[in-house]
mmCIF file of C-alpha atoms in Angstrom:
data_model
loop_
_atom_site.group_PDB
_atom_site.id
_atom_site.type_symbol
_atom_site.label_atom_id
_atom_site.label_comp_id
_atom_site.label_asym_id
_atom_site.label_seq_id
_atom_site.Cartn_x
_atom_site.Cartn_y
_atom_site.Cartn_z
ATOM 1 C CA UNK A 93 0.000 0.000 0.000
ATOM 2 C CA UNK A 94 2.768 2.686 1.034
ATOM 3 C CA UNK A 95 4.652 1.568 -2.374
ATOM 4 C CA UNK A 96 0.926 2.501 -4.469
ATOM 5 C CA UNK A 97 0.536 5.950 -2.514
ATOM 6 C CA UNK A 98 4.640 6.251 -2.962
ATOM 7 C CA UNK A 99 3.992 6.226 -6.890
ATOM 8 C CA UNK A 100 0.490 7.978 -7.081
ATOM 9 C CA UNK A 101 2.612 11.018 -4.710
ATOM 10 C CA UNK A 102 5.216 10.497 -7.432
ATOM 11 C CA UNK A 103 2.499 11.136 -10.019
ATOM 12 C CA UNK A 104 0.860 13.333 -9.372
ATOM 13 C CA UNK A 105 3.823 15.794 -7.939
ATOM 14 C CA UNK A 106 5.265 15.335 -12.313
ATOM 15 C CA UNK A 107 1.933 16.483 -13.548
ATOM 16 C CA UNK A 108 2.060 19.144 -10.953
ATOM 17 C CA UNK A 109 5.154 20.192 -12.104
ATOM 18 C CA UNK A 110 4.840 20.180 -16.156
ATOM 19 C CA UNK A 111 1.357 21.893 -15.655
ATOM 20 C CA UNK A 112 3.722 24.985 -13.334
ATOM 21 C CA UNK A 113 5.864 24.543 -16.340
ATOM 22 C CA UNK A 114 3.496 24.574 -19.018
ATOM 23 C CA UNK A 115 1.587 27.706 -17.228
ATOM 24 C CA UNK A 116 5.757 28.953 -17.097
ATOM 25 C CA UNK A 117 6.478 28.553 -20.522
ATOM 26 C CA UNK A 118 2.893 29.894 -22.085
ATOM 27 C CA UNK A 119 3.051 33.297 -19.564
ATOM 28 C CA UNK A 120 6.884 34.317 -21.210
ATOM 29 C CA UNK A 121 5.626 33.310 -24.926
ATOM 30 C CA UNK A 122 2.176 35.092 -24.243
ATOM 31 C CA UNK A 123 1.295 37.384 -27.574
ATOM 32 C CA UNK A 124 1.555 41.107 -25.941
ATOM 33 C CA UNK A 125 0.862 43.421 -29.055
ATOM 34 C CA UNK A 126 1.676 46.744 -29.030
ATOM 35 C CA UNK A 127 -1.353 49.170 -28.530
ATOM 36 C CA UNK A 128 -0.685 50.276 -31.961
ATOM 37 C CA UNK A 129 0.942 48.750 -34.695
ATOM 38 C CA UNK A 130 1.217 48.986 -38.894
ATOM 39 C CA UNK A 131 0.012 46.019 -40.551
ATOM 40 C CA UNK A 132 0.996 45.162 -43.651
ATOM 41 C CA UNK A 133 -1.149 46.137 -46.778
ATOM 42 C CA UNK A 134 -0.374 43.030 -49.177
ATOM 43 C CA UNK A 135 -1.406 43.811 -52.884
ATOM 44 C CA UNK A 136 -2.755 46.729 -54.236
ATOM 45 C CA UNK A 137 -6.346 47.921 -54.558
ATOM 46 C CA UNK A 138 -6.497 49.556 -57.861
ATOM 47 C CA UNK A 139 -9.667 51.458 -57.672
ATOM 48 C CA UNK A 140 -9.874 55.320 -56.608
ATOM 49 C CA UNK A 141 -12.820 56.432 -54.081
ATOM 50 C CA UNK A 142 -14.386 60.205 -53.850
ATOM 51 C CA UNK A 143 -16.987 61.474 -52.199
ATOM 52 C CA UNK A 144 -20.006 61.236 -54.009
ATOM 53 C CA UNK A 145 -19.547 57.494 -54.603
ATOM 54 C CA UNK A 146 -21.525 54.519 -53.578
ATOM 55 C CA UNK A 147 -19.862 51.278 -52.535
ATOM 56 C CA UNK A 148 -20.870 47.806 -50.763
ATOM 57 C CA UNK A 149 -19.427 45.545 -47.968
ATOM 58 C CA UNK A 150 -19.799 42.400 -46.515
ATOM 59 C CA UNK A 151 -18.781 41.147 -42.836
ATOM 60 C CA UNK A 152 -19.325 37.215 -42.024
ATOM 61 C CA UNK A 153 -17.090 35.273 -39.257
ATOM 62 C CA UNK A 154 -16.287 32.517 -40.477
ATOM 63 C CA UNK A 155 -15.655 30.275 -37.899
ATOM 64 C CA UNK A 156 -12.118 29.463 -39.017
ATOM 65 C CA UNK A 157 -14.223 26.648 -41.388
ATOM 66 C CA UNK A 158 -14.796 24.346 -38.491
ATOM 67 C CA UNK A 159 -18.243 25.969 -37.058
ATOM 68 C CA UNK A 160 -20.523 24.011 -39.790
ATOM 69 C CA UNK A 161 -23.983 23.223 -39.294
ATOM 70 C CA UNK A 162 -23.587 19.048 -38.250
ATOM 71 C CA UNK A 163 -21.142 20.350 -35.564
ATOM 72 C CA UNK A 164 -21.278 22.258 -31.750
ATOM 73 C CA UNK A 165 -19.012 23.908 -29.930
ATOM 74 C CA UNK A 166 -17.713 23.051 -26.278
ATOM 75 C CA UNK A 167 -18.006 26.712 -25.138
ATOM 76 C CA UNK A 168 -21.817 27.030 -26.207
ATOM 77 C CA UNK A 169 -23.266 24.028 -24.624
ATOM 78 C CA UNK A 170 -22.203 21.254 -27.350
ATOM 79 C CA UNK A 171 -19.442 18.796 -27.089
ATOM 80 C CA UNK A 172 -17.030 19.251 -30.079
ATOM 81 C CA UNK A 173 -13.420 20.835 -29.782
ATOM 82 C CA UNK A 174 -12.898 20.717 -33.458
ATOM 83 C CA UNK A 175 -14.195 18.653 -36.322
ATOM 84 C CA UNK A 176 -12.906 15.245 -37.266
ATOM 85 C CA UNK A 177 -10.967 16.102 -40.452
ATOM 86 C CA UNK A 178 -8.877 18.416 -42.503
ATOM 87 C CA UNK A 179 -11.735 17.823 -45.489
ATOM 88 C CA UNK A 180 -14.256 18.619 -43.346
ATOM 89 C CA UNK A 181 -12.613 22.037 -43.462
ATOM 90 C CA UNK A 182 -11.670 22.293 -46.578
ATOM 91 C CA UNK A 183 -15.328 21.740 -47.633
ATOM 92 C CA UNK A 184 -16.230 24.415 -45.725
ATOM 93 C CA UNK A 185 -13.894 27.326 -46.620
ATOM 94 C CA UNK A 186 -15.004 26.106 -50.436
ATOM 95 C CA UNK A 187 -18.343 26.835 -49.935
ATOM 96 C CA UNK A 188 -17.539 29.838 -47.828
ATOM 97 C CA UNK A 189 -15.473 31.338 -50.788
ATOM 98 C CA UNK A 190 -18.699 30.435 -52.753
ATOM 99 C CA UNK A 191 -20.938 32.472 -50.211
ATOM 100 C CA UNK A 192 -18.796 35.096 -50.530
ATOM 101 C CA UNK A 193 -18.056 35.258 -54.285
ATOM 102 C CA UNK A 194 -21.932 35.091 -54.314
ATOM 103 C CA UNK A 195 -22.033 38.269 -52.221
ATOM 104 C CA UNK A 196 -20.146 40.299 -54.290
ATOM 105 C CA UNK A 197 -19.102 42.996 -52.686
ATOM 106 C CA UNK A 198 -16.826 45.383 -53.152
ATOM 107 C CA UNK A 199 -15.066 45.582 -49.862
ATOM 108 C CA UNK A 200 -15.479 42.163 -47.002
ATOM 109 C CA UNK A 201 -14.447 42.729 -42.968
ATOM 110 C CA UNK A 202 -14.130 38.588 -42.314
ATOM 111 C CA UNK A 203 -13.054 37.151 -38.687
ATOM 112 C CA UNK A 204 -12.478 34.053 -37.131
ATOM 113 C CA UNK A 205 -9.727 33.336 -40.192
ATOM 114 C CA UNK A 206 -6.871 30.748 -39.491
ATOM 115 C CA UNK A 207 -3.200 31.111 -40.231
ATOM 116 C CA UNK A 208 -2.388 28.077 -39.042
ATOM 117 C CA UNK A 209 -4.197 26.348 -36.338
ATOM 118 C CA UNK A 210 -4.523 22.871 -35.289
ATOM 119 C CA UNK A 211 -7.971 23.669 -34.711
ATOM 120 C CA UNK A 212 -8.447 23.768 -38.397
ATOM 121 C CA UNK A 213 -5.671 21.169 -39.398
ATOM 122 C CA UNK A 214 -3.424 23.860 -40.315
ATOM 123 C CA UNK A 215 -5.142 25.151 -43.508
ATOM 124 C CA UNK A 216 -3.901 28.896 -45.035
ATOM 125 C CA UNK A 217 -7.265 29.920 -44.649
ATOM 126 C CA UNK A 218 -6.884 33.532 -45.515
ATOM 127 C CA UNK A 219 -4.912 32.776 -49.046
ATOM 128 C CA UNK A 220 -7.489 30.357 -49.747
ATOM 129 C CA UNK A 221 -10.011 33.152 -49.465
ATOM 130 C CA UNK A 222 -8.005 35.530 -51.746
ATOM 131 C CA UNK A 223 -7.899 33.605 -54.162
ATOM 132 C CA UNK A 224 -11.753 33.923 -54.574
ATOM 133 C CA UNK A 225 -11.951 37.817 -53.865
ATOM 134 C CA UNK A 226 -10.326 40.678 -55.427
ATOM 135 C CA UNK A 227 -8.391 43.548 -53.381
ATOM 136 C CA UNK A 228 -5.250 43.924 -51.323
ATOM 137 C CA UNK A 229 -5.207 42.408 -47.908
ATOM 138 C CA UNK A 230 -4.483 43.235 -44.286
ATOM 139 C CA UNK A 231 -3.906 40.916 -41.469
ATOM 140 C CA UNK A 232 -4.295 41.117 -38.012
ATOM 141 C CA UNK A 233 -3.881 38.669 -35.239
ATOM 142 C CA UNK A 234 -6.315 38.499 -32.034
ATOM 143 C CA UNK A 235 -5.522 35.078 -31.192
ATOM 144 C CA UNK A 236 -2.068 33.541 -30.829
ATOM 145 C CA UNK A 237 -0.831 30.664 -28.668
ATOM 146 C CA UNK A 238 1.245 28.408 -29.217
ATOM 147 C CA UNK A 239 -0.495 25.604 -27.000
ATOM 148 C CA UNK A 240 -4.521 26.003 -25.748
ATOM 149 C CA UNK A 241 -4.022 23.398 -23.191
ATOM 150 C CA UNK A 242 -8.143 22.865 -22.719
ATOM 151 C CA UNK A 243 -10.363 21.215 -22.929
ATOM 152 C CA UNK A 244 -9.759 17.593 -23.794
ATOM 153 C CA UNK A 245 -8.797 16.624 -27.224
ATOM 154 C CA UNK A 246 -7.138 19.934 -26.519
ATOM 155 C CA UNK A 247 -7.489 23.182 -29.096
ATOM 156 C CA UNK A 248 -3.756 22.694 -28.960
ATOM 157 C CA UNK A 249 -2.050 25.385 -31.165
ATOM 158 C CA UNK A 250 -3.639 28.631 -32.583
ATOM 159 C CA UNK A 251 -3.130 31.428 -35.389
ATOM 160 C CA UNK A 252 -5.952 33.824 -35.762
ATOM 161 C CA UNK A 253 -7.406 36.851 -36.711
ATOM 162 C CA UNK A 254 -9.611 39.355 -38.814
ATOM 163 C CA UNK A 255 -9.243 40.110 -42.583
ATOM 164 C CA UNK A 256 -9.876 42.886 -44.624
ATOM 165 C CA UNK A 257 -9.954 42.583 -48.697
ATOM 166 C CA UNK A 258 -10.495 45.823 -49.989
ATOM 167 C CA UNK A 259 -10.393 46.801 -53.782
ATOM 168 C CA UNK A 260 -9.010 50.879 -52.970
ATOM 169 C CA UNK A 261 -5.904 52.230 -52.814
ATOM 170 C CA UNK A 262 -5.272 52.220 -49.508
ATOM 171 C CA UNK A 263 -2.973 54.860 -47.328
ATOM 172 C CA UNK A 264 -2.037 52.467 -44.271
ATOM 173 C CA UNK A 265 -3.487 49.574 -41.972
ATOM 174 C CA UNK A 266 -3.103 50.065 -38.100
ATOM 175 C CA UNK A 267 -4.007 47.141 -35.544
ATOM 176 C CA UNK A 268 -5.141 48.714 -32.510
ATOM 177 C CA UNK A 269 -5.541 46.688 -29.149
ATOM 178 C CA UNK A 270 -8.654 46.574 -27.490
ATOM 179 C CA UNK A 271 -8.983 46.301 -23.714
ATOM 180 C CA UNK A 272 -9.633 42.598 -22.178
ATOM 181 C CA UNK A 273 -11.188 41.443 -18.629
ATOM 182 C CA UNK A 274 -9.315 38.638 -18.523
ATOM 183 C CA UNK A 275 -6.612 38.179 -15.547
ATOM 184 C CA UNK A 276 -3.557 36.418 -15.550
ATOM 185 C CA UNK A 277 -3.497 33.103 -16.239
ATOM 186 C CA UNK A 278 -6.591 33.170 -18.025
ATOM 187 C CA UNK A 279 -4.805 35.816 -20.067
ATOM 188 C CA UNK A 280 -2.388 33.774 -21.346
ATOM 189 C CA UNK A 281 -4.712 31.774 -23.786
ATOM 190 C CA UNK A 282 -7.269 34.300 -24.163
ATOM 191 C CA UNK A 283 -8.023 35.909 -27.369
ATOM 192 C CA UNK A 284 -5.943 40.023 -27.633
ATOM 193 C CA UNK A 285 -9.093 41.287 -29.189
ATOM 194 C CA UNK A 286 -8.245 44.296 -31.999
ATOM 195 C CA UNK A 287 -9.634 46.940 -33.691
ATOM 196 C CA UNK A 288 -8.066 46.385 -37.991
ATOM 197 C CA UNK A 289 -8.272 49.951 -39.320
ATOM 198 C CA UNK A 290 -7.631 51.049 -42.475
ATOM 199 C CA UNK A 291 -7.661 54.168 -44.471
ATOM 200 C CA UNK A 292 -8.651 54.888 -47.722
ATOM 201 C CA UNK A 293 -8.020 58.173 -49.477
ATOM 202 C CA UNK A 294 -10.691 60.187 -51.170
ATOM 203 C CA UNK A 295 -9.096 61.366 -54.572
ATOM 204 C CA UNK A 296 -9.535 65.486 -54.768
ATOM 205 C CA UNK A 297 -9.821 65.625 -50.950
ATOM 206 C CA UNK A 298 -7.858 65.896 -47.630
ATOM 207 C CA UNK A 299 -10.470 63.930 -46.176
ATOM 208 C CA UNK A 300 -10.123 59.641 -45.767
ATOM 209 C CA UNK A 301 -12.752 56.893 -45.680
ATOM 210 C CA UNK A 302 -11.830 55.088 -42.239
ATOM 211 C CA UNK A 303 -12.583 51.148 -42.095
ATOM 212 C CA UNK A 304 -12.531 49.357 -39.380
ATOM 213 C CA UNK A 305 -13.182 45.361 -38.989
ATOM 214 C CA UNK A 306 -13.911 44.480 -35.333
ATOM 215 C CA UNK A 307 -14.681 41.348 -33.505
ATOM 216 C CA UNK A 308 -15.478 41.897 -29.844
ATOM 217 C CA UNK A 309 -15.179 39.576 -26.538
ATOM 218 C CA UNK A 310 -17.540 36.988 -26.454
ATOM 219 C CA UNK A 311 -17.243 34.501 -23.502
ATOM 220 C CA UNK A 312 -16.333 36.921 -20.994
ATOM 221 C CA UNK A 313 -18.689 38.921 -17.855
ATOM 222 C CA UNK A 314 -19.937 41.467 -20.040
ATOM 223 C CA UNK A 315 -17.023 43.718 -18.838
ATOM 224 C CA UNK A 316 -14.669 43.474 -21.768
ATOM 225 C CA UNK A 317 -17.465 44.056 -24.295
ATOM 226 C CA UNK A 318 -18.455 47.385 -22.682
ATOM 227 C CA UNK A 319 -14.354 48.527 -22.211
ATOM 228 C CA UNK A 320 -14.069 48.187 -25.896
ATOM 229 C CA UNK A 321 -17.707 49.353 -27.343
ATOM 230 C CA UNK A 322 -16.328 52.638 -25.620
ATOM 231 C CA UNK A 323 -12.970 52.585 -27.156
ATOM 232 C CA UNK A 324 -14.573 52.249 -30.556
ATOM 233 C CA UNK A 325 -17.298 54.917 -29.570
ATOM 234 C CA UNK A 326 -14.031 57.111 -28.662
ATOM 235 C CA UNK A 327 -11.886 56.268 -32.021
ATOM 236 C CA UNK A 328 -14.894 56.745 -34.372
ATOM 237 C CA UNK A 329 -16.152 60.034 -32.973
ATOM 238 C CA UNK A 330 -12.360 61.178 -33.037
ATOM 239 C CA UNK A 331 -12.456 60.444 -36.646
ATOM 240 C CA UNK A 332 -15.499 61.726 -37.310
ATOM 241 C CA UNK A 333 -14.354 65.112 -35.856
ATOM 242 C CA UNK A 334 -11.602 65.633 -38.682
ATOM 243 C CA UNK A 335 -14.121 65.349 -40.880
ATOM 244 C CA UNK A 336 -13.549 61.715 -42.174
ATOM 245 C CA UNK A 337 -16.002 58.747 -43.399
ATOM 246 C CA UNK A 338 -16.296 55.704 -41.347
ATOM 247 C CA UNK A 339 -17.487 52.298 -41.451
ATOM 248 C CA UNK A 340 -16.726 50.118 -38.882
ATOM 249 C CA UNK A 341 -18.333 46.351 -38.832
ATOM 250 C CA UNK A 342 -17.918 42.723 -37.877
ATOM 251 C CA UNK A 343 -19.073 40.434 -34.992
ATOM 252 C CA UNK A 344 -20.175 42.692 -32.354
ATOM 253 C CA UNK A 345 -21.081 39.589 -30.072
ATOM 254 C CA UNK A 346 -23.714 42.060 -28.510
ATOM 255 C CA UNK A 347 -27.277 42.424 -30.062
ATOM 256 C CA UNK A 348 -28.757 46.004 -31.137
ATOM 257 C CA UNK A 349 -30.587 48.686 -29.763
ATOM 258 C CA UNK A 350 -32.397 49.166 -33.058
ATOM 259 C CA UNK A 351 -33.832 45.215 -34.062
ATOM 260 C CA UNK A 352 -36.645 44.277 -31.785
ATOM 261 C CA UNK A 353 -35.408 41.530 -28.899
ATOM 262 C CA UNK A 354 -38.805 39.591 -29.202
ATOM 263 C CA UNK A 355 -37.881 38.191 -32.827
ATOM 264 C CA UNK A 356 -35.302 36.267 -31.504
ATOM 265 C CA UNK A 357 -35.573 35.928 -27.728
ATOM 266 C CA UNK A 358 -32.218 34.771 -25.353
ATOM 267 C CA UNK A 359 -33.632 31.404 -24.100
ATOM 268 C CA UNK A 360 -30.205 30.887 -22.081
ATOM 269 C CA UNK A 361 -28.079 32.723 -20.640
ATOM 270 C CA UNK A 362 -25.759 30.102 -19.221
ATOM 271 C CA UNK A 363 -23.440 29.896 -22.121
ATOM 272 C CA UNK A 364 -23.114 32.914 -23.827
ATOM 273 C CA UNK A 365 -25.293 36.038 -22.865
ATOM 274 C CA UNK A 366 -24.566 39.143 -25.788
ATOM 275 C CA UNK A 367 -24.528 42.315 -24.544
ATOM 276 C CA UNK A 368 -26.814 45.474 -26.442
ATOM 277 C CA UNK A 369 -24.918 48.187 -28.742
ATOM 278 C CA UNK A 370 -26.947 51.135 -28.481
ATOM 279 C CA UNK A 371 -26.811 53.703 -31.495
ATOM 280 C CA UNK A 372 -27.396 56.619 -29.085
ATOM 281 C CA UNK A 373 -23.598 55.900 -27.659
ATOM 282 C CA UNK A 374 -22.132 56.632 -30.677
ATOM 283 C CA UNK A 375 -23.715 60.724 -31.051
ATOM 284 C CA UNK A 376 -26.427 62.080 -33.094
ATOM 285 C CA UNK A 377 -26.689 61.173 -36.532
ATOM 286 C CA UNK A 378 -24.709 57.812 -36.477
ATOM 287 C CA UNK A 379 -26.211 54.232 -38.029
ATOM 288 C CA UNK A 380 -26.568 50.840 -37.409
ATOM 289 C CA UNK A 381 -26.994 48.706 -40.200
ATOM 290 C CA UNK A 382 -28.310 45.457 -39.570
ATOM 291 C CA UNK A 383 -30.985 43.690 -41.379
ATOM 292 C CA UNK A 384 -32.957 41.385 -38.688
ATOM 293 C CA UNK A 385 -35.170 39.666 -40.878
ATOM 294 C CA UNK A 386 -32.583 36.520 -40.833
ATOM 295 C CA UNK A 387 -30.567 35.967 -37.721
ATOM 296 C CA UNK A 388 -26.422 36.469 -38.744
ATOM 297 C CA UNK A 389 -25.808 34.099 -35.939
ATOM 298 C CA UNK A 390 -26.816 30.536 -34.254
ATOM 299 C CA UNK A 391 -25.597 29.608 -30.670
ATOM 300 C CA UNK A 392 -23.539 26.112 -31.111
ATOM 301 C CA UNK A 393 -25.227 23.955 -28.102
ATOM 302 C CA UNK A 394 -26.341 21.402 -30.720
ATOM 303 C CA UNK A 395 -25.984 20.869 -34.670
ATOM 304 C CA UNK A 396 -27.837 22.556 -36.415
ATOM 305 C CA UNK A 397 -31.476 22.225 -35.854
ATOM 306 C CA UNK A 398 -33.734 25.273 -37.828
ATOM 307 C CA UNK A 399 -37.218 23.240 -36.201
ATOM 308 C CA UNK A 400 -35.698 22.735 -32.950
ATOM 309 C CA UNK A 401 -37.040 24.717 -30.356
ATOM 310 C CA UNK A 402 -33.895 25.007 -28.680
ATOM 311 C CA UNK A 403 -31.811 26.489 -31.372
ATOM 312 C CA UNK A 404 -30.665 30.058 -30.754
ATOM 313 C CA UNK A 405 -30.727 32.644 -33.341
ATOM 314 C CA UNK A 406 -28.893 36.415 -32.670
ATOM 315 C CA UNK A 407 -28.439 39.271 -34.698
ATOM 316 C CA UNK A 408 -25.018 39.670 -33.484
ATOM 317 C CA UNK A 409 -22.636 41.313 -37.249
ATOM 318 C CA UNK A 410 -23.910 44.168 -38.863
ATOM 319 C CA UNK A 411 -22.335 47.646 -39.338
ATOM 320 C CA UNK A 412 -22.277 51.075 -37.750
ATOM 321 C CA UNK A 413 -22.118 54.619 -40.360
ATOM 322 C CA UNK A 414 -20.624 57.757 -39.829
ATOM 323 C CA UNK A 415 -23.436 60.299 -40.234
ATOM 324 C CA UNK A 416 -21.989 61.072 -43.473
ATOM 325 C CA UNK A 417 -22.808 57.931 -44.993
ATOM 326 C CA UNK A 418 -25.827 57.316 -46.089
ATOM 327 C CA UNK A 419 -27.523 53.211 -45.495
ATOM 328 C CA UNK A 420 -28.748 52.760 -49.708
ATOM 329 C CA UNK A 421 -29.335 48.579 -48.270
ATOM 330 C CA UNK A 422 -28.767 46.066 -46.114
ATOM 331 C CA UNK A 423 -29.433 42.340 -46.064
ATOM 332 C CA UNK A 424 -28.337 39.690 -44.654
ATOM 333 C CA UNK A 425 -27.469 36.586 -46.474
ATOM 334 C CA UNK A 426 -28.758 33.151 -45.972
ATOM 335 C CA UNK A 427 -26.209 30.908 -45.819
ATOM 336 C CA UNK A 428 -28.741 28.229 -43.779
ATOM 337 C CA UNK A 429 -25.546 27.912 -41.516
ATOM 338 C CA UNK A 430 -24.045 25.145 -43.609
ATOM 339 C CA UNK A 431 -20.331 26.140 -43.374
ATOM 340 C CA UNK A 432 -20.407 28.754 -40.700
ATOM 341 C CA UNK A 433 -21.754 29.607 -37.788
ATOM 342 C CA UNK A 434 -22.752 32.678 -39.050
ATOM 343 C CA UNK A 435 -24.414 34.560 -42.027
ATOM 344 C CA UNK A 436 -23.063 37.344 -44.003
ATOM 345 C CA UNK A 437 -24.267 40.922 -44.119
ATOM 346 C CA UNK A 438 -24.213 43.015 -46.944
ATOM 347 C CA UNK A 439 -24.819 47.405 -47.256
ATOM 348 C CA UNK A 440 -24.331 49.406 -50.360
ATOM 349 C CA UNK A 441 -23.710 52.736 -49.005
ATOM 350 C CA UNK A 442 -22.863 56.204 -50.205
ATOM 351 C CA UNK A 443 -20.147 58.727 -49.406
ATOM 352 C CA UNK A 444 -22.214 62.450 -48.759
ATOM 353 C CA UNK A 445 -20.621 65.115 -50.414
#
């Protein structure tokens, strides 16, 4: 008996230890970005914007291809960690490149997009996707580790972040670091959530069209949500100010104070509760654009289930307008949830003069 305990003590003081170290090594390799940094502009748009001028986006997360509609998600209720092959993913970022092709827009705000993740087999997912869309491209990490050591098969490593394709001649691309909630350790494998801004100069004017691709804190108290819906408010009334256009859109994980909560009432709270963007935050004059009449996102307790009464539809992605650009449309897309958690939304807008 002393000889079992002797090797159990033995045991359980080595996983002891290579969990200290594992914590060790994770805290000094943690991603830290700067609060600002340049980002890289790869490519060249090759189109010239003025004011006057209409022009159409499209925002969809694309659950890094592994967020279809026979799978769940461990963090919403469901079971899965990741799906059970590489060609399960590969299926899905084809017909996500076909949803997206389909939407045909000039200028798409994606998140969610892979790098190289084990989570998604290691698939370039953002040069896949450029090979379907037209523009330059700018990259920004909000989720790097080199080891997510939870749950269990673990998420293992991860290489994430948001991507704009834009078809303009573009001045510069700035990721700038939004505040988190999260506490050390937690930290360490938490997502560094960004704000991917970009600006686009207006030909015969000193003036710039600002765009920024945002996807906020989902899984947290509520806390880190509210910290960076004020940073944004701060940064796009700033911009505003000198007189520029902006356009800022994505996953807002939050709901919005203009679509009516009764069409698609929270039935649990438990795993994910969004919080509310309210237009009135932002200043007089300035838009949401969200089209409610399809839900742009599904909670992932179970696969997907459109009869089920316990499948949970948000209006989570959408887009909020400078008063000086004027909502022409906005729809979202249909994409029945096949490859992606989420659906696309599209505006055509126009630049005031």
């Amino acid at each position: 008996m002393k000889t079992i305990l002797k090797i159990l003590g033995s045991l359980f003081g080595l996983i002891l230890i290579a969990a200290v170290a594992l914590v060790a090594w994770l805290s000094l390799r943690e991603f830290r970005p700067e609060a600002e940094e340049f980002v890289e502009i790869k490519g060249s748009g090759n189109s010239l914007l003025q004011a006057g001028d209409s022009l159409s986006l499209v925002t969809c997360n694309i659950g890094y291809g592994g967020l279809d509609a026979e799978h769940d998600f461990f963090m919403d209720g469901g079971t899965d960690v990741r799906v059970e092959s590489k060609e399960i993913i590969e299926r899905n970022m084809k017909g996500i490149r076909e949803l997206l092709e389909e939407a045909d827009g000039d200028i798409y705000f994606l998140q969610e997009v892979d790098i190289d993740s084990k989570r998604s087999y290691g698939v370039q997912e953002a040069e896949y996707l450029l090979e379907g869309l037209e523009g330059s491209a700018v990259f920004a990490a909000n989720f790097l580790c080199d080891y997510v050591p939870y749950p269990f098969p673990t998420i293992g490593r991860v290489h994430s972040g948001i991507l704009t394709v834009n078809p303009y001649q573009a001045e510069s691309a700035v990721r700038i670091a939004l505040p988190t909630s999260f506490s050390w350790p937690m930290r360490v494998c938490q997502l560094k959530r960004c704000l991917l801004v970009e600006r686009v100069p207006l030909e015969g004017s000193d003036k710039e069209l600002v765009l920024v691709n945002l996807h906020l804190d989902a899984y947290d108290d509520g806390t880190g949500r509210e910290m960076q819906t004020k940073q944004l408010v701060e940064f796009l009334n700033a911009e505003y100010e000198k007189g520029n256009y902006c356009i800022a859109g994505g996953d807002f994980n939050q709901t919005f104070s203009n679509v009516d909560p009764s069409l698609y009432p929270v039935q649990d709270r438990e795993n994910f509760s969004p919080g509310l963007v309210e237009a009135s935050d932002f200043g007089e004059g300035w838009q949401l654009a969200n089209d409610p009449s399809t839900p742009t996102c599904r909670l992932l307790n179970q696969p997907y289930h459109p009869e089920d009464p316990k499948t949970q539809y948000y209006v989570l992605d959408g887009f909020l307008l400078s008063p000086n650009v004027t909502l022409n449309e906005v729809q979202t897309i249909d994409g029945e949830f096949r490859y992606t958690d989420h659906n696309p939304v599209k505006i055509t807008v126009t630049l005031e003069k």
